[in-house]
PDB file of C-alpha atoms in Angstrom:
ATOM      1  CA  UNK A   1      80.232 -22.408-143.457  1.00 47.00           C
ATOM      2  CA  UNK A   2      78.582 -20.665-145.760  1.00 54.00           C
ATOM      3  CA  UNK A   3      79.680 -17.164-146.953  1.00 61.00           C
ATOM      4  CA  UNK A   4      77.440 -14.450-147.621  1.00 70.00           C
ATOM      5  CA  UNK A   5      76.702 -14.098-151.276  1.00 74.00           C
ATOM      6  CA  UNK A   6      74.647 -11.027-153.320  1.00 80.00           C
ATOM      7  CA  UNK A   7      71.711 -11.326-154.843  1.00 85.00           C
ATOM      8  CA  UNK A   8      73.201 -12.311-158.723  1.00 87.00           C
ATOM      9  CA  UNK A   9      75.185 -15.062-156.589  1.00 86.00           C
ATOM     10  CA  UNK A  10      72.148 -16.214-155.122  1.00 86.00           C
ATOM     11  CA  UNK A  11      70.208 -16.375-158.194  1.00 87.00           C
ATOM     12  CA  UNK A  12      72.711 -18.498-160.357  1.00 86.00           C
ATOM     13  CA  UNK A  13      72.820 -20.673-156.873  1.00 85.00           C
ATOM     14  CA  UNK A  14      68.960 -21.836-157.416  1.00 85.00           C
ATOM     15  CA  UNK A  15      68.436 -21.450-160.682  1.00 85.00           C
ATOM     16  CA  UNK A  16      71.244 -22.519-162.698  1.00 86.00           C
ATOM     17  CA  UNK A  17      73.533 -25.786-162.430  1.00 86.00           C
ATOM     18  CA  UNK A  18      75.905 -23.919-159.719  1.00 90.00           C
ATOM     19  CA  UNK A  19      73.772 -24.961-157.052  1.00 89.00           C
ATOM     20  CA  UNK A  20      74.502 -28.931-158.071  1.00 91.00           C
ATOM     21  CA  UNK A  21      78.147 -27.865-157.488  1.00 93.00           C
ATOM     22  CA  UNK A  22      77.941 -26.781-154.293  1.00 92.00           C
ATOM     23  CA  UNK A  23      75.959 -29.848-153.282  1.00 92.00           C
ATOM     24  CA  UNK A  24      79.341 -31.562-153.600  1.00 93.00           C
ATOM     25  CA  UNK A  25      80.940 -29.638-150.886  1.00 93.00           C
ATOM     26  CA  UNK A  26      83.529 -31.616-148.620  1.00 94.00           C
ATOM     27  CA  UNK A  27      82.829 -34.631-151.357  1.00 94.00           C
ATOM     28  CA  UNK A  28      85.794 -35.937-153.548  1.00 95.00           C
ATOM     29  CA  UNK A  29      84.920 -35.382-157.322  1.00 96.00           C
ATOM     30  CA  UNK A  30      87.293 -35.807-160.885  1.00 97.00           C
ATOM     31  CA  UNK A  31      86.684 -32.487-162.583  1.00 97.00           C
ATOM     32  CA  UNK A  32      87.860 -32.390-166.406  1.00 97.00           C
ATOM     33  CA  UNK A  33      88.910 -29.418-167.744  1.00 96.00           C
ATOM     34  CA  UNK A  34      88.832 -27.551-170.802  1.00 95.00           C
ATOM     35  CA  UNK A  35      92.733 -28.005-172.011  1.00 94.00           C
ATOM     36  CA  UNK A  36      92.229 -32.056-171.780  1.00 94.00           C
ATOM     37  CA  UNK A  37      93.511 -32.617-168.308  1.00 96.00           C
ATOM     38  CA  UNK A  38      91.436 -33.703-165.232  1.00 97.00           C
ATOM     39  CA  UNK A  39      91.709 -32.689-161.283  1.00 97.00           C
ATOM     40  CA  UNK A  40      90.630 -34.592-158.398  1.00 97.00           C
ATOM     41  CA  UNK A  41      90.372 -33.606-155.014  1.00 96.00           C
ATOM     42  CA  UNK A  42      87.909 -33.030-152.464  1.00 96.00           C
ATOM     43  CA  UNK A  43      85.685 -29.499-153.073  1.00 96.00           C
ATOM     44  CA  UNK A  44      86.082 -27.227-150.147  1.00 96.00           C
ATOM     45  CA  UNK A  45      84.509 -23.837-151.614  1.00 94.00           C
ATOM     46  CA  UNK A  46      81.866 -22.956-154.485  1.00 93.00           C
ATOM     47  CA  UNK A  47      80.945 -19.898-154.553  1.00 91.00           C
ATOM     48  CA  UNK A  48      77.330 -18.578-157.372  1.00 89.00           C
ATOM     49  CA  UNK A  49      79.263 -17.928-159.729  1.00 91.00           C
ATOM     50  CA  UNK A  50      80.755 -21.560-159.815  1.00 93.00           C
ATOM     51  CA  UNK A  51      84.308 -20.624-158.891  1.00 94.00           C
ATOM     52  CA  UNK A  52      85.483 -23.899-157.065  1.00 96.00           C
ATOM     53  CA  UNK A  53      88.378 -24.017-154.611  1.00 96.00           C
ATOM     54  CA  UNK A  54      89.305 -27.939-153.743  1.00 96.00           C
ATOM     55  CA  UNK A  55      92.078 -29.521-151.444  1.00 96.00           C
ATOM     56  CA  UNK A  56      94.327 -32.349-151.396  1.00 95.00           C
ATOM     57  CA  UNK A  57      94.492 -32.445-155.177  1.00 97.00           C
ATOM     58  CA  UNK A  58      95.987 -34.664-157.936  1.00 97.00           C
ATOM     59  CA  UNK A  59      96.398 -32.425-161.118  1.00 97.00           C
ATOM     60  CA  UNK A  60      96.396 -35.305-164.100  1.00 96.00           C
ATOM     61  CA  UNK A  61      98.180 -33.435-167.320  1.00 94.00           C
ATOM     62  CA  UNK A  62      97.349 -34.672-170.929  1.00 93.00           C
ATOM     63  CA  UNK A  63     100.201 -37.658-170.925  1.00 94.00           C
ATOM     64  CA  UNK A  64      98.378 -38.878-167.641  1.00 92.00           C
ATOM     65  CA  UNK A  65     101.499 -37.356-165.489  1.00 95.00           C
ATOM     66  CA  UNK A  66      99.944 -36.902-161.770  1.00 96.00           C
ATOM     67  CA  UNK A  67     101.257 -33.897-160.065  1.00 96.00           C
ATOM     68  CA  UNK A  68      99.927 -33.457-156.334  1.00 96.00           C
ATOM     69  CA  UNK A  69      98.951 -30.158-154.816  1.00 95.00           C
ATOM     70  CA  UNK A  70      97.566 -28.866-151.681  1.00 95.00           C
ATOM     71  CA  UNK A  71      95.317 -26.608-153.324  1.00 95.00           C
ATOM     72  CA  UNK A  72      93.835 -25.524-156.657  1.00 95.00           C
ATOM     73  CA  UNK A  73      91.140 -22.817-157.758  1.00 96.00           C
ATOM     74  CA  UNK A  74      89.199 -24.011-160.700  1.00 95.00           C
ATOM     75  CA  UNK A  75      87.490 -21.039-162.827  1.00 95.00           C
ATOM     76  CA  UNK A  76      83.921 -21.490-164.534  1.00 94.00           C
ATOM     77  CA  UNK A  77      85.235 -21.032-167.847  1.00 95.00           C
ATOM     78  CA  UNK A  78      87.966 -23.934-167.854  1.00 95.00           C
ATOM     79  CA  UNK A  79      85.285 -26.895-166.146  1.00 96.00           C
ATOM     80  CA  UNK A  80      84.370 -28.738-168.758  1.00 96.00           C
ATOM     81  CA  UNK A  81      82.670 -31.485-166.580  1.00 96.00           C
ATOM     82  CA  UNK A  82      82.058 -32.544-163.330  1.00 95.00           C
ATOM     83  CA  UNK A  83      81.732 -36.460-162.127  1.00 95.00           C
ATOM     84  CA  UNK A  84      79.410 -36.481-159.683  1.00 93.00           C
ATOM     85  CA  UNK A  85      80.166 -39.659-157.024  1.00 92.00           C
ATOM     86  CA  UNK A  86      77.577 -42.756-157.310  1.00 93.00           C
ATOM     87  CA  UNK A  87      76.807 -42.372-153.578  1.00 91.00           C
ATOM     88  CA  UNK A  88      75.249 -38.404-154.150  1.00 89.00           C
ATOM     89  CA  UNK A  89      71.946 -39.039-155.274  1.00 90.00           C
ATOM     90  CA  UNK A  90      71.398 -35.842-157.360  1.00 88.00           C
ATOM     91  CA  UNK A  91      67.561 -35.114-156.606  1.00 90.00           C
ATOM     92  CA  UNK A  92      67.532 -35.014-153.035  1.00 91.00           C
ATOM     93  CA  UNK A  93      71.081 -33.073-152.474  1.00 89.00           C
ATOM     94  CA  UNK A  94      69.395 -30.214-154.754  1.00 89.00           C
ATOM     95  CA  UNK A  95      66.249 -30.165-153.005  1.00 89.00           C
ATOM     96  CA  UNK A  96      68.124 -29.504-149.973  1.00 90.00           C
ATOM     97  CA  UNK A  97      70.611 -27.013-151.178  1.00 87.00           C
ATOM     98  CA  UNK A  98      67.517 -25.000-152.156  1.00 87.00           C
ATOM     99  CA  UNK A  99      66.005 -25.390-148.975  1.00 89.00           C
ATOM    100  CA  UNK A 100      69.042 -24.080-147.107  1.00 86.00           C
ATOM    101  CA  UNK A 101      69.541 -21.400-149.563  1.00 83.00           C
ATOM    102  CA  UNK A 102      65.593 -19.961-149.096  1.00 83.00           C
ATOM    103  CA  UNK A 103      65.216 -20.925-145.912  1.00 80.00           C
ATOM    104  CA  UNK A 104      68.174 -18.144-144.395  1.00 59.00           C
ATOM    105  CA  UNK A 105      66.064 -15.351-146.394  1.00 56.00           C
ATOM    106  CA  UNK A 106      63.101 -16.182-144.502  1.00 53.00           C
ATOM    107  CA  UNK A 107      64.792 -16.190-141.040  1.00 57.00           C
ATOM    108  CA  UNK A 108      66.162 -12.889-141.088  1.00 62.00           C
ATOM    109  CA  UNK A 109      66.284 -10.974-138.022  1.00 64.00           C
ATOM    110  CA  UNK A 110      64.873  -7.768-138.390  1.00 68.00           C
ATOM    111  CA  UNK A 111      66.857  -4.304-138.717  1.00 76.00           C
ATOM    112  CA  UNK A 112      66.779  -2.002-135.224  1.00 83.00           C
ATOM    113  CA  UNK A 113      64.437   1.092-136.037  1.00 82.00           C
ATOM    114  CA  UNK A 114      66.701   4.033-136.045  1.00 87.00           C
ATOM    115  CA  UNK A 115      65.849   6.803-134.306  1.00 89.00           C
ATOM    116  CA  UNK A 116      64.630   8.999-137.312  1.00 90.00           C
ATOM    117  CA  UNK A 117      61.452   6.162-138.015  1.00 89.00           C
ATOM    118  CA  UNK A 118      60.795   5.538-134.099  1.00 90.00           C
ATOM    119  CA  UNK A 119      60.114   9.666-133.803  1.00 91.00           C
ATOM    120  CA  UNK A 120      58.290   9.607-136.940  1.00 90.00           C
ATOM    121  CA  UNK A 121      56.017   7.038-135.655  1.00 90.00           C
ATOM    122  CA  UNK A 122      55.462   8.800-132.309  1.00 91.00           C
ATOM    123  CA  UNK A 123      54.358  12.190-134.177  1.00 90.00           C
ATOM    124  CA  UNK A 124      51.621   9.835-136.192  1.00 90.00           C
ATOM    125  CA  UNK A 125      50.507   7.993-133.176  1.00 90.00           C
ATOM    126  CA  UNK A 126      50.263  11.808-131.137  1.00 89.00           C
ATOM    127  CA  UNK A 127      48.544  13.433-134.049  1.00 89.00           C
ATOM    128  CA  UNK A 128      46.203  10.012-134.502  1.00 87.00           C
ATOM    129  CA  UNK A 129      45.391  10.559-130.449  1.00 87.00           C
ATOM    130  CA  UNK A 130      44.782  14.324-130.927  1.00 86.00           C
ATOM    131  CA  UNK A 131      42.530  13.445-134.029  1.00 84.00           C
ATOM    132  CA  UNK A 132      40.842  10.865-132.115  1.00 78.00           C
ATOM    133  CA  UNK A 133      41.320   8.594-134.540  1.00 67.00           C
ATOM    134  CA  UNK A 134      43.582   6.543-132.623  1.00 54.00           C
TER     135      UNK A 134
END
């Protein structure tokens, strides 16, 4: 489920409040925005640099007008807060998130040798034999 991100995504992922975000993946949350109205909906993409995409929305304008939509893109600079649900306790979804997110750096598998490195290592291994220092 998760996409591959670069390494600025990554950063703002564990060490800024984007992470927290993307602990509420698949949750439903009441986002209010910056021009007074509100969205709620259930997150289904947050990407580092706190872009969220949601489904199954309910846009709420300033007269309290509900307007539903299938989906909505939210941009960092128009969130001006997120409810976070009473059944996400916030300490333990974090510590997790940053698990998962250091946790697929340390299991990567490593890259084939290409064939440029595995005949430079065979001329250092012949010339360490005919040195005898092999």
């Amino acid at each position: 489920m998760h996409r591959k991100c670069d390494r600025k995504e990554r950063f703002f992922s564990l060490n800024h409040l984007t992470g927290l975000v993307q602990c509420l993946i698949n949750q439903n949350v009441l986002i209010d925005l910056q021009n007074e109205t509100s969205v709620a909906g259930t997150i289904t993409d947050v990407d580092g640099y706190m872009n969220i995409s949601m489904k199954t929305v309910v846009y709420i304008d300033q007269l309290g007008q509900q307007f539903p939509m299938d989906n909505f893109m939210i941009l960092p600079k128009y969130i001006r807060y997120v409810h976070i649900p009473k059944e996400i306790s916030v300490k333990p979804a974090f510590e997790e998130h940053i698990k998962r997110m250091t946790q697929s750096s340390v299991n990567k598998v490593p890259k084939k040798v290409s064939l440029k490195t595995k005949r430079a290592q065979e001329n250092q291994l012949r010339t360490l034999a005919e040195n005898q220092m092999l």
